[in-house]
Short mmCIF file of C-alpha atoms in Angstrom, two decimals:
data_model
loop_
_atom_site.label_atom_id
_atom_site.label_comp_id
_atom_site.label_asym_id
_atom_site.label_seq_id
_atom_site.Cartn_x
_atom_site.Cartn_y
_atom_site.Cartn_z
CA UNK A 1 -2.84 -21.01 10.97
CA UNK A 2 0.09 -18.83 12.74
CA UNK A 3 2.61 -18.03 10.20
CA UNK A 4 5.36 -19.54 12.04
CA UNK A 5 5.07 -21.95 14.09
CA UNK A 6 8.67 -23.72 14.99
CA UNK A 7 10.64 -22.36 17.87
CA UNK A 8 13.86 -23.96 20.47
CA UNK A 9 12.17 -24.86 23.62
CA UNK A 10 14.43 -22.42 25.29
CA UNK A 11 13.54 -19.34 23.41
CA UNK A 12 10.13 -20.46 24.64
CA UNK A 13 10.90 -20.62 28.58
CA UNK A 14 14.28 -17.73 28.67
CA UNK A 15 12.63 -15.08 26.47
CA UNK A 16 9.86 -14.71 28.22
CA UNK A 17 11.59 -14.87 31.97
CA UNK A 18 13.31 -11.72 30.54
CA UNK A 19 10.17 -10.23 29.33
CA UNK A 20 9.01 -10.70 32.95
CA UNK A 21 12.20 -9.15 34.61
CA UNK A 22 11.65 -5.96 32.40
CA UNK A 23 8.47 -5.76 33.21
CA UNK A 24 8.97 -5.78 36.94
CA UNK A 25 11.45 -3.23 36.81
CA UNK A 26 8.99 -1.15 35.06
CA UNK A 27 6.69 -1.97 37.90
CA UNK A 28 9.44 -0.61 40.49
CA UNK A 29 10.29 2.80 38.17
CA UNK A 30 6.64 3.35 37.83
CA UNK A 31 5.88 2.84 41.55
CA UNK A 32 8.69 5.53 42.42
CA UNK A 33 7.70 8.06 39.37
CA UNK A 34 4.36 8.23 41.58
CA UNK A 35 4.88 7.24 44.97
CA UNK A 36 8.54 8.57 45.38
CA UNK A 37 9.56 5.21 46.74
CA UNK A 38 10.97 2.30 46.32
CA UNK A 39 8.59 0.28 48.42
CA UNK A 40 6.51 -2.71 46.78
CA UNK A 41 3.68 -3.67 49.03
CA UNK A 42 -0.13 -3.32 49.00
CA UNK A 43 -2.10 -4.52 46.06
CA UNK A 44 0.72 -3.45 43.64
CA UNK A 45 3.08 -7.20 43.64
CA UNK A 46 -0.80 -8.83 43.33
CA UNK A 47 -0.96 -6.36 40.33
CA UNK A 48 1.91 -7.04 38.51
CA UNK A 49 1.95 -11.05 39.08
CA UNK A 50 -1.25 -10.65 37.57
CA UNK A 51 0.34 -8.63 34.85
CA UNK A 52 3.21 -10.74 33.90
CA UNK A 53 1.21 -13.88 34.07
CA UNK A 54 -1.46 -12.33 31.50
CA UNK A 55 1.22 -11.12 29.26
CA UNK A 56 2.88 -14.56 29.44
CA UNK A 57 -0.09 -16.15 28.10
CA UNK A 58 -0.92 -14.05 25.84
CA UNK A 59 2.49 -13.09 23.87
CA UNK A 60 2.90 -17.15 23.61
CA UNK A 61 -0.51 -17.35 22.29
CA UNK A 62 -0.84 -14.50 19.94
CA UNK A 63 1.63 -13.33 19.26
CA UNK A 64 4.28 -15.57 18.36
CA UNK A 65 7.35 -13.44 19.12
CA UNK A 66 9.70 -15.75 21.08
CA UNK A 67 12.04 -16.16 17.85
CA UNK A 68 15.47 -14.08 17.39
CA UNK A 69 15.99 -15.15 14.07
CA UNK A 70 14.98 -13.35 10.20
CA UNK A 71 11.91 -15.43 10.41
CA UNK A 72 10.68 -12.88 11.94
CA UNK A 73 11.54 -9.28 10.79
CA UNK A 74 11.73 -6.21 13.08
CA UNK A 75 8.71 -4.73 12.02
CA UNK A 76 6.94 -7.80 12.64
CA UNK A 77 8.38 -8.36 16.11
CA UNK A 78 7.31 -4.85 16.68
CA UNK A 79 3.61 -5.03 15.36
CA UNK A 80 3.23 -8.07 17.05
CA UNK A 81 4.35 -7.03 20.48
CA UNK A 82 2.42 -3.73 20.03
CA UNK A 83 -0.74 -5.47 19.30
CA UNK A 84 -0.75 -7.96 22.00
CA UNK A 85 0.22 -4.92 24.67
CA UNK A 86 -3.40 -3.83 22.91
CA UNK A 87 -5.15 -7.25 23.82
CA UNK A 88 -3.41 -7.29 27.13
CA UNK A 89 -4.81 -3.78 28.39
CA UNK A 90 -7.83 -4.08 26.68
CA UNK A 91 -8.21 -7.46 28.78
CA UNK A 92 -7.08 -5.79 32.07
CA UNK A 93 -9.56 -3.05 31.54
CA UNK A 94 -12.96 -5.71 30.84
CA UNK A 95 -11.44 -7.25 34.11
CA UNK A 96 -11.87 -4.16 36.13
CA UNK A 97 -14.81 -3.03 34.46
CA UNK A 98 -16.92 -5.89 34.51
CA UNK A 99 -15.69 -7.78 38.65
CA UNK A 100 -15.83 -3.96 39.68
CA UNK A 101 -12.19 -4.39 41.47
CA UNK A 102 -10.03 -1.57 42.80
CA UNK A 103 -8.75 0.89 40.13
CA UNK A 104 -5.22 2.09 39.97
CA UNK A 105 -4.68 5.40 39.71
CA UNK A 106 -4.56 6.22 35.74
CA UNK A 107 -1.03 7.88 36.03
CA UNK A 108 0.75 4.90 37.37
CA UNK A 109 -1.34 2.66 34.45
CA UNK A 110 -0.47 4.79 32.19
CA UNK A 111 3.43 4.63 33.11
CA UNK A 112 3.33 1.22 33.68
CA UNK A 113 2.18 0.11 30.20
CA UNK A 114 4.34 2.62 28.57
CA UNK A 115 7.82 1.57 30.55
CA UNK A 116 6.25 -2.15 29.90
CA UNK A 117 6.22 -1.61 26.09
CA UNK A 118 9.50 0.56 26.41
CA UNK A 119 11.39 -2.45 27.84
CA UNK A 120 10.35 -5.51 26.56
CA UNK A 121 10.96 -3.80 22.89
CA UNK A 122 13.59 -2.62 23.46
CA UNK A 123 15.06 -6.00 25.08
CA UNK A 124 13.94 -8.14 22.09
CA UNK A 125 15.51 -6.24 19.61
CA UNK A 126 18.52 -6.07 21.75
CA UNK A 127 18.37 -9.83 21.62
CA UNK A 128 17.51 -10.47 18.22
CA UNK A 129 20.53 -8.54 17.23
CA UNK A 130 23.08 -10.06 19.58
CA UNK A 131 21.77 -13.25 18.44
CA UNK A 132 21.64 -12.21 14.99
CA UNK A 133 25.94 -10.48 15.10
CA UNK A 134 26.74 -13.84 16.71
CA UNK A 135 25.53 -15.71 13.60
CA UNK A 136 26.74 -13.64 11.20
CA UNK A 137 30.49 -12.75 12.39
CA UNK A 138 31.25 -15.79 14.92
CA UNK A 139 29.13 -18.86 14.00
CA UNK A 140 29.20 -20.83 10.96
CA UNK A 141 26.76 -21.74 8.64
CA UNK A 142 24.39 -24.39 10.34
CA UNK A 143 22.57 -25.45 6.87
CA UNK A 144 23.86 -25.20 3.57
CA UNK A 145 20.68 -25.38 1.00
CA UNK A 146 19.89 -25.00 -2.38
CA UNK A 147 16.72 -25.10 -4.28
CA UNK A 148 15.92 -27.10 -7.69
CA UNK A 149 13.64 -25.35 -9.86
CA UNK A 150 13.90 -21.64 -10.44
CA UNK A 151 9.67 -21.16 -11.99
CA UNK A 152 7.88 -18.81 -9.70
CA UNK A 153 7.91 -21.10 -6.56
CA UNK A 154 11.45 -21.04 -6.57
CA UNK A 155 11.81 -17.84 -7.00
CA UNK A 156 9.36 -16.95 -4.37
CA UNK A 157 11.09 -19.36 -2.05
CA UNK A 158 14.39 -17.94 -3.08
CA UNK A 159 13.16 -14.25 -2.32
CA UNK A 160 11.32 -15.37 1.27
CA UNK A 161 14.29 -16.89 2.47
CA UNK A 162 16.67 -14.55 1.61
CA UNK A 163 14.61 -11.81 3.97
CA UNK A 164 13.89 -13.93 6.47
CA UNK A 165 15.72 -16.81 6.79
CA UNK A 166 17.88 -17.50 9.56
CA UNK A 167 21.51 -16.21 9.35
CA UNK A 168 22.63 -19.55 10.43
CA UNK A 169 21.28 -20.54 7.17
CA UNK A 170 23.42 -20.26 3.43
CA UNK A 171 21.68 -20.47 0.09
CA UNK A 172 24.13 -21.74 -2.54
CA UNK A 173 22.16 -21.33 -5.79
CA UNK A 174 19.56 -22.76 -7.87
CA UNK A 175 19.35 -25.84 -10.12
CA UNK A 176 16.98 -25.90 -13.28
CA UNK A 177 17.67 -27.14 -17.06
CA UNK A 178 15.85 -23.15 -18.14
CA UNK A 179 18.15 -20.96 -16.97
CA UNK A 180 18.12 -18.53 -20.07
CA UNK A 181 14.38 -18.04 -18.99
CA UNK A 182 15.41 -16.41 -15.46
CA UNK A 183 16.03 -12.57 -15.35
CA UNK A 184 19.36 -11.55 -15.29
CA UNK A 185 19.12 -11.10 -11.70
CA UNK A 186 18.57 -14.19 -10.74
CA UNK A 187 20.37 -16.10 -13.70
CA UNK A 188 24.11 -15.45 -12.15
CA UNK A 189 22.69 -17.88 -9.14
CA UNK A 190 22.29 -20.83 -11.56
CA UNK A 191 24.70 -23.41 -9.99
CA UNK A 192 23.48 -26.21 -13.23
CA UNK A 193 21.41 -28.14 -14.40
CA UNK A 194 19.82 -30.81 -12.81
CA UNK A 195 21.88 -33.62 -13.81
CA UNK A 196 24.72 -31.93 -11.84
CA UNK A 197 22.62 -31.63 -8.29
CA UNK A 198 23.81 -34.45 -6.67
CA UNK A 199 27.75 -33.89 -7.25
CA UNK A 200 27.26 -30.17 -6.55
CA UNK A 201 25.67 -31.15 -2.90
CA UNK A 202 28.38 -34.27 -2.47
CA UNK A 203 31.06 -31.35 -3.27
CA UNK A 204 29.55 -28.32 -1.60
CA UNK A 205 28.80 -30.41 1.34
CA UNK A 206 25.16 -29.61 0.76
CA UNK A 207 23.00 -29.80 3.67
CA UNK A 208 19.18 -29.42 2.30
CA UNK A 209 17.35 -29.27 -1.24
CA UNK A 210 14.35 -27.88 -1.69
CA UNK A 211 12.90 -29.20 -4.54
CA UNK A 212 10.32 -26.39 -6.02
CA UNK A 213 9.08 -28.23 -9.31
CA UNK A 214 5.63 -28.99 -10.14
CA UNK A 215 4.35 -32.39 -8.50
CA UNK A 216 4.26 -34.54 -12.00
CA UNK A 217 8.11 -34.96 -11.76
CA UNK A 218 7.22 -37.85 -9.75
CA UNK A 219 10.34 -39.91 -11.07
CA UNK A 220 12.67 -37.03 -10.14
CA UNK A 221 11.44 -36.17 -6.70
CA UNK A 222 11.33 -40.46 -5.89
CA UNK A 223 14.90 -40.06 -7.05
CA UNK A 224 16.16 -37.13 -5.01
CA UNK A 225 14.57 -38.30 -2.19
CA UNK A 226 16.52 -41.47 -2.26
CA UNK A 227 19.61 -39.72 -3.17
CA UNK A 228 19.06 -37.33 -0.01
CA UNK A 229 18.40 -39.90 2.03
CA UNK A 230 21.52 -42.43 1.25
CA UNK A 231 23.60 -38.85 2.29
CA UNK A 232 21.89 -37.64 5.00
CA UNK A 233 20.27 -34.91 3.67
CA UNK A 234 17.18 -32.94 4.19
CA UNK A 235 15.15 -32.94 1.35
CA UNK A 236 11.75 -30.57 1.26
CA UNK A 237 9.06 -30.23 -1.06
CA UNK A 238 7.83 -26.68 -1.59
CA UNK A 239 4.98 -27.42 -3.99
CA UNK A 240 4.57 -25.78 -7.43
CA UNK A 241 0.98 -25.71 -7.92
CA UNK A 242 1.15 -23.52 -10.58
CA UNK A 243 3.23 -25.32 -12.77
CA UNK A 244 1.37 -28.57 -11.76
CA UNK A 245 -2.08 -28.00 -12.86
CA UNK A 246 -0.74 -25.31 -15.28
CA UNK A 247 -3.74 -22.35 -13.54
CA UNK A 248 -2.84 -20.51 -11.12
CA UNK A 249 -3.26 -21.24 -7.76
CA UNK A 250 -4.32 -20.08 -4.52
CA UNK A 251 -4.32 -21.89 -0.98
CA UNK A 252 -6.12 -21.37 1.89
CA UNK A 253 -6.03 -23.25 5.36
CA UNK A 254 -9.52 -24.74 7.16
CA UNK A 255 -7.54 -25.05 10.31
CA UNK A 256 -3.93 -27.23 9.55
CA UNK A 257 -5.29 -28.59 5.92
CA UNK A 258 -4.31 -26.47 2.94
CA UNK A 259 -7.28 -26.22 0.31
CA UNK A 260 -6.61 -25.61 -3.06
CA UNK A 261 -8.53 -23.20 -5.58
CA UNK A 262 -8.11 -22.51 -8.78
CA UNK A 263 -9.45 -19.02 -8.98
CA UNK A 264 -9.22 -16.44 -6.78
CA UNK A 265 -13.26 -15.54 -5.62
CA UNK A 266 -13.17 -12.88 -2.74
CA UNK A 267 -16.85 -12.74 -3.46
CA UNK A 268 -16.58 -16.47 -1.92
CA UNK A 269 -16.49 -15.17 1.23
CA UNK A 270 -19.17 -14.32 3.28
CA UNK A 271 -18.48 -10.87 5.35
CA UNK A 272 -17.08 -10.18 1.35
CA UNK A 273 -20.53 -10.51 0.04
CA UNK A 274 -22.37 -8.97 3.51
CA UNK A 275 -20.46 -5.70 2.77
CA UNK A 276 -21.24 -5.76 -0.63
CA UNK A 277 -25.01 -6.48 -0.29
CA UNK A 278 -24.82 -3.24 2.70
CA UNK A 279 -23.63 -1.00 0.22
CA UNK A 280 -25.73 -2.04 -2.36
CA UNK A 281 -28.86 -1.22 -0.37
CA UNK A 282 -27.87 1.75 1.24
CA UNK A 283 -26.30 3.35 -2.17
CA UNK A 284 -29.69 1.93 -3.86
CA UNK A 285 -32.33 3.72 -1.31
CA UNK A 286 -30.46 6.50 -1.53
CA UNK A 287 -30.76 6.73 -5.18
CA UNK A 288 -34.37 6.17 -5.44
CA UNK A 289 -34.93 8.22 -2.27
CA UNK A 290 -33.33 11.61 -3.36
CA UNK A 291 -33.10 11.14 -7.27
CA UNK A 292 -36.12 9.15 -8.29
CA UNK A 293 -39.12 11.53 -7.48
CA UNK A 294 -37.51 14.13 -9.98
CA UNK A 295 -34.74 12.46 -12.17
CA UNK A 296 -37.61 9.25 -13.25
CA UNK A 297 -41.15 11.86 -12.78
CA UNK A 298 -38.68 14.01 -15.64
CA UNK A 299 -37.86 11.52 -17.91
CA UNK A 300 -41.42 9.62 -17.40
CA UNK A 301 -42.90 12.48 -18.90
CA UNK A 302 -40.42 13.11 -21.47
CA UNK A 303 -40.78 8.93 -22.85
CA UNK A 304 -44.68 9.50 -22.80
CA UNK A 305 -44.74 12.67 -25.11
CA UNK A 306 -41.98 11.29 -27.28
CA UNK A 307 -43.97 7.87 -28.05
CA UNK A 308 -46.88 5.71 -27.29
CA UNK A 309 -46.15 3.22 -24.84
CA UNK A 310 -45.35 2.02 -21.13
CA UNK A 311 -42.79 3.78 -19.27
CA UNK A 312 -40.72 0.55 -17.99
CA UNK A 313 -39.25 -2.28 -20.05
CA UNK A 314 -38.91 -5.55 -18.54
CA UNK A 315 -36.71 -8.23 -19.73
CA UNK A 316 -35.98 -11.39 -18.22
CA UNK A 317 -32.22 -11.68 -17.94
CA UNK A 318 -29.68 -14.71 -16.78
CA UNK A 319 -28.62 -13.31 -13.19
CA UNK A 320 -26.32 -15.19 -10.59
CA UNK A 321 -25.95 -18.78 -11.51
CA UNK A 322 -28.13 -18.41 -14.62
CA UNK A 323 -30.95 -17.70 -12.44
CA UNK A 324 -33.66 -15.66 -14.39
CA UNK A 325 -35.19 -12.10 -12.84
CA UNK A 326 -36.93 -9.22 -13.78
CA UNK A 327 -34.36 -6.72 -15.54
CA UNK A 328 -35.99 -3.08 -15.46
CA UNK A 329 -34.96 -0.73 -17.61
CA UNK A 330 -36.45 3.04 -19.31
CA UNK A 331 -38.07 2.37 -22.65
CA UNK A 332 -35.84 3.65 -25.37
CA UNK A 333 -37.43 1.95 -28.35
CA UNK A 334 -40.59 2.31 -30.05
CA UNK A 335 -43.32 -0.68 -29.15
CA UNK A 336 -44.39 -3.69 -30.89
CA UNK A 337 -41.17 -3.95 -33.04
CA UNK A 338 -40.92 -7.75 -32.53
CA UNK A 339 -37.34 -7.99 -31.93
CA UNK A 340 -37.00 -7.61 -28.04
CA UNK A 341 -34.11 -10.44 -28.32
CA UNK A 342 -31.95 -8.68 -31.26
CA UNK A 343 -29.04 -6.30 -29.75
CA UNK A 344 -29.23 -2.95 -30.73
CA UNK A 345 -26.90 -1.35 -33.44
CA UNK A 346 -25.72 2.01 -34.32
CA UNK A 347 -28.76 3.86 -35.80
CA UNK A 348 -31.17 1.65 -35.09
CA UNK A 349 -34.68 2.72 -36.32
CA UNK A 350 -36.21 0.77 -33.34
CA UNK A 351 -34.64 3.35 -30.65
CA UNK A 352 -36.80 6.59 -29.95
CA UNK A 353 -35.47 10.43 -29.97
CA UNK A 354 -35.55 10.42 -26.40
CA UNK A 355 -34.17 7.31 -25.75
CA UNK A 356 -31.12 7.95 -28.17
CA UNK A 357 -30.14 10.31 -25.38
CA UNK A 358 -30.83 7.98 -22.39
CA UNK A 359 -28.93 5.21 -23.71
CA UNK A 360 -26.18 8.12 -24.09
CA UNK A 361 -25.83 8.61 -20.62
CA UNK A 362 -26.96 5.11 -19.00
CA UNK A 363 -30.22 7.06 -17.94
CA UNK A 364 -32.28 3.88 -18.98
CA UNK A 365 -31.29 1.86 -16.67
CA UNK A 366 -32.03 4.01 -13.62
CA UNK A 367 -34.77 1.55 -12.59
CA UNK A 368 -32.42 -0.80 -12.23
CA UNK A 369 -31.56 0.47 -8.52
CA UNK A 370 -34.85 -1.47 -7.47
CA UNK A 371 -33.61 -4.87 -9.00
CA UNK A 372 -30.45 -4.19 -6.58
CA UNK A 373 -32.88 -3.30 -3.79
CA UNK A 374 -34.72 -6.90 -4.62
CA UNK A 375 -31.47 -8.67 -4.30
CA UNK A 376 -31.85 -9.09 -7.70
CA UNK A 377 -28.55 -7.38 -9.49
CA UNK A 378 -25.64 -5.07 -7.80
CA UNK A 379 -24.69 -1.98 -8.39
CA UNK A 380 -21.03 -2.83 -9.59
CA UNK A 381 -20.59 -6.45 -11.66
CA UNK A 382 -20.80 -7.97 -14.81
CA UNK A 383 -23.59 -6.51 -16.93
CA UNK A 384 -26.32 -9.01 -17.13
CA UNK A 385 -26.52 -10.11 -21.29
CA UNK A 386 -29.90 -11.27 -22.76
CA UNK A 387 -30.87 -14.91 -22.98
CA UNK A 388 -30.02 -15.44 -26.58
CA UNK A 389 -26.18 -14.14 -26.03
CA UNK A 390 -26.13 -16.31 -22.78
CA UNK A 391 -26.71 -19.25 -25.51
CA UNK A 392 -24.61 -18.15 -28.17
CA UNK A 393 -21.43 -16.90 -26.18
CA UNK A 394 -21.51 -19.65 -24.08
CA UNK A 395 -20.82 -22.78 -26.86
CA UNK A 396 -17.52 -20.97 -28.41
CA UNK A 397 -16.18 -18.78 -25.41
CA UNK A 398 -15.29 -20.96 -22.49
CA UNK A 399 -14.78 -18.81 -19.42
CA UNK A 400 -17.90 -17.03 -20.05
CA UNK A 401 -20.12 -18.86 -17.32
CA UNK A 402 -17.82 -17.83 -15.00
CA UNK A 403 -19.22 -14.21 -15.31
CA UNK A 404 -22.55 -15.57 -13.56
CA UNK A 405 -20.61 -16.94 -10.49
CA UNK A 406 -21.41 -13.51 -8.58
CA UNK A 407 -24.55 -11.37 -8.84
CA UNK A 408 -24.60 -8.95 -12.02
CA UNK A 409 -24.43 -5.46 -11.56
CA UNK A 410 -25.89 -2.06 -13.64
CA UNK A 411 -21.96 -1.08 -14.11
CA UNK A 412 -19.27 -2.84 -14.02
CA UNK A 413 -15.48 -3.52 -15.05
CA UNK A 414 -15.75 -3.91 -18.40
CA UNK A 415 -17.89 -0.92 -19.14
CA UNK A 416 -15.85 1.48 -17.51
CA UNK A 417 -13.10 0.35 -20.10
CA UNK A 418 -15.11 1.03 -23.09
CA UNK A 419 -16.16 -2.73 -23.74
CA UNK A 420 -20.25 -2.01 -23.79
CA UNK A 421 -22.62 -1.65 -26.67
CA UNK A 422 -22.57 -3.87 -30.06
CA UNK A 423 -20.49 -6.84 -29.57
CA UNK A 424 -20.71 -7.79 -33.29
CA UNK A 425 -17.04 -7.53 -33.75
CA UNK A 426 -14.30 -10.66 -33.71
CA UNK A 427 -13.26 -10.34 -30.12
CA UNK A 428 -15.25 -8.03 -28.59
CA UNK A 429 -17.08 -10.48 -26.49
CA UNK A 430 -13.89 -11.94 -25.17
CA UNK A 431 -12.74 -8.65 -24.10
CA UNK A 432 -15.51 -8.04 -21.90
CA UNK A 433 -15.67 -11.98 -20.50
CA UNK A 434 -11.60 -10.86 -19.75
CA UNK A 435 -12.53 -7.86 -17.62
CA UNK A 436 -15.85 -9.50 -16.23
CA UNK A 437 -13.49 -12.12 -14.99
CA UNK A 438 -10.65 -10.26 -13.97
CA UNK A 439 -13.58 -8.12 -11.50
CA UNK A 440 -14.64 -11.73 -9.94
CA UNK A 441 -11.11 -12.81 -8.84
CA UNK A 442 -9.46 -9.56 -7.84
CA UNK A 443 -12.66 -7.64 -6.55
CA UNK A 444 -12.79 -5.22 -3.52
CA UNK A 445 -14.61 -2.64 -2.05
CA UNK A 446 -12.35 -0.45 -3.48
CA UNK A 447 -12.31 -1.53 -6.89
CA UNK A 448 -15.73 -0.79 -6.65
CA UNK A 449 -16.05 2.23 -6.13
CA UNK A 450 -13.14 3.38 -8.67
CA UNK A 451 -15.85 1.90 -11.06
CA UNK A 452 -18.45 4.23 -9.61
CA UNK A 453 -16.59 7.12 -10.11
CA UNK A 454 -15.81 6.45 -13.35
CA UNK A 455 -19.38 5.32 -14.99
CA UNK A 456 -20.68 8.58 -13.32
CA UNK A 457 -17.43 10.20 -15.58
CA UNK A 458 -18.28 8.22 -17.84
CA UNK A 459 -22.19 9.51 -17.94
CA UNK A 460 -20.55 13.14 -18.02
CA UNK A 461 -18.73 12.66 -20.62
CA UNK A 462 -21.78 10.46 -22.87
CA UNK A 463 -20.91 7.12 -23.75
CA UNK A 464 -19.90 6.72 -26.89
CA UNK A 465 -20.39 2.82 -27.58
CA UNK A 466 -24.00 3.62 -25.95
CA UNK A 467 -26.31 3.29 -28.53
#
């Protein structure tokens, strides 16, 4: 959905007649830079009505930039009109390329495009600031609005406005019964409460209200609609979502209808997740590639002389959506102890010599690179608990299914903040759903690999919840 998507008619049909007068005299300068004449014949008036046409089209289409108002900002108009110069030589060039046609010599291209860019810049902002000095020292306000409700909506309407509103447009103040709860920045542009809109906008000569309240003030909004309409006002719902279902909110568009979620899941989306799963498999085969035949042949040996038993432990864990797999994992504890389900505890008399120090530095769960080469875990999420904590966490702490929405991982957000090990204590369990969930709604590729760098710190250093 383009950002903005209101503009005059005219802007629409004069603004780009200019474009296409600067563009032809960047035609003519660039034809006498390299010809040393004045003269516009041969293929070069076919060339530039081809030109102008295609940069018509596509300026309206992607770019958006026939506005002279603060709805757009310069840097904006400027990114946008460099990036569809981009598209526009980039489509000139697959032209050329693929119908074989005639190609101009690169100089004059080269010139062309640059003068192009030079002067349709340089004529918008020329525009957008005559337009923009007329407003602001000649013309008088067009709309005079204010906006009732000052929660985070507001505010963020307030602060949106303010840097990109049109000139032609006057904010006069807010209206909300909470004003002590603004900051002091914003509390001096309290106009009243809300029993005193409608005879501030009679007085003030008020000319829209946006009302920026959550949507169960039903009563109020019927009631301010009626009062704008009996006055001939313009009265405009900017939704607070947040305040509505009391969570907050994020929107996205499928086309021109706005979808609601209540959490933020980046791991929603698919090229997200395709990224994710590449990295995973390439860091994973590189692991086992280059460390396995010494780092595991090492420690094999070492967990064989130290006690009797396998190599590998295999667990079933709860994985993405509670699905069970495979969880592999060095054996650190002596065999046939009967208590595979109980978590271990500081001195534990189950846990070996030699597995005291791979539980130190996460060393036991090295085979865990093949249940992210299976598809099976990640290499960065939410540490994949045992069955029996999957049951008990999940009856008194409420968010903590949520951790399953995306695939576990050997490391991940709350480890690298000290929340691993024994989570006997009042709270500790919480603190690591908090992080767990806090990686699922704000997660990147980034974020990922900060937590990378620091378990491998982390393993440096020896854990010291790792027991």
């Amino acid at each position: 959905m383009e950002r903005y998507r209101h503009y005059t008619d005219t802007s629409r049909i004069i603004l780009p007649v200019v474009d296409v007068l600067l563009i032809f005299g960047a035609f003519r300068l660039a034809g006498y830079q390299h010809l040393g004449t004045w003269h516009f014949n041969g293929y070069y008036p076919l060339f530039f009505a081809i030109f102008a046409l295609l940069w018509w089209i596509l300026s309206g289409q992607f770019a958006n930039i026939y506005r002279t108002d603060r709805l757009i900002t310069y840097p904006e108009k400027l990114l946008y009109l460099m990036r569809t110069f981009v598209l526009h030589a980039s489509v000139v060039l697959l032209v050329v390329v693929v119908l074989h046609l005639y190609w101009p010599p690169a100089e004059y291209l080269f010139s062309v495009y640059s003068l192009s860019t030079t002067a349709v810049v340089a004529g918008r902002f020329l525009l957008t600031f005559l337009y923009r000095a007329y407003h602001q020292h000649f013309a008088r306000p067009n709309s005079r609005f204010v906006i009732v409700g000052a929660g985070p909506s507001g505010q963020e309407l307030y602060r949106f406005l303010e840097s990109h509103d049109p000139i032609a447009n006057q904010f006069m103040g807010f209206f909300t019964d909470t004003p002590a709860s603004l900051s002091a920045e914003l509390r001096p542009l309290v106009q009243g409460r809300l029993a005193e809109l409608k005879n501030y906008c009679l007085q003030e000569q008020i000319d829209e209200i946006y009302f920026a309240m959550p949507l169960d003030r039903r009563q109020l909004i019927e009631d301010l609609s009626r009062f704008a309409d009996d006055h001939f006002l313009a009265f405009r719902i900017v939704p607070d979502f947040r305040g509505t279902v009391r969570k907050d909110v994020n929107v996205y568009f499928y086309d021109h209808l706005p979808i609601l979620t209540i959490r933020h899941e980046p791991l929603g989306i698919r090229t997200n997740l395709a990224l994710k799963r590449v990295f995973d498999i390439a860091f994973s085969l590189a692991v086992i590639l280059l460390a396995f035949p010494v780092v595991l042949t090492a420690l094999a040996v070492l967990i064989k002389l130290d006690s009797p038993g396998p190599v590998l432990f295999k667990q079933l864990r709860p994985g993405k959506r509670n699905q069970l797999f495979p969880c592999y994992k060095l054996r650190t504890m002596r065999t046939n102890h009967g208590q595979t389900e109980l978590q271990a505890t500081k001195g534990d008399a189950r846990i070996t010599r030699v597995g005291r120090y791979l539980r130190k530095y996460n060393l036991d769960e090295l085979p865990q690179f093949f249940n992210v080469l299976l598809g099976h875990m990640s290499v960065v999420g939410p540490r994949p608990n045992m069955i029996s904590q999957l049951e008990e966490y999940s009856k008194h702490i409420r968010t903590y299914q949520m951790r399953h929405a995306v695939t576990p991982g050997i490391t991940g957000y709350a480890q690298v903040h000290g929340y691993r090990g024994e989570t006997r204590e009042a709270g500790t369990m919480e603190k690591r759903v908090e992080y767990d969930l806090k990686y699922v709604e704000n997660w990147s590729f980034g974020l990922d690999m900060k937590i990378i760098f620091l378990t491998v710190w982390n393993m440096l250093r020896g854990e010291k919840n790792a027991y």
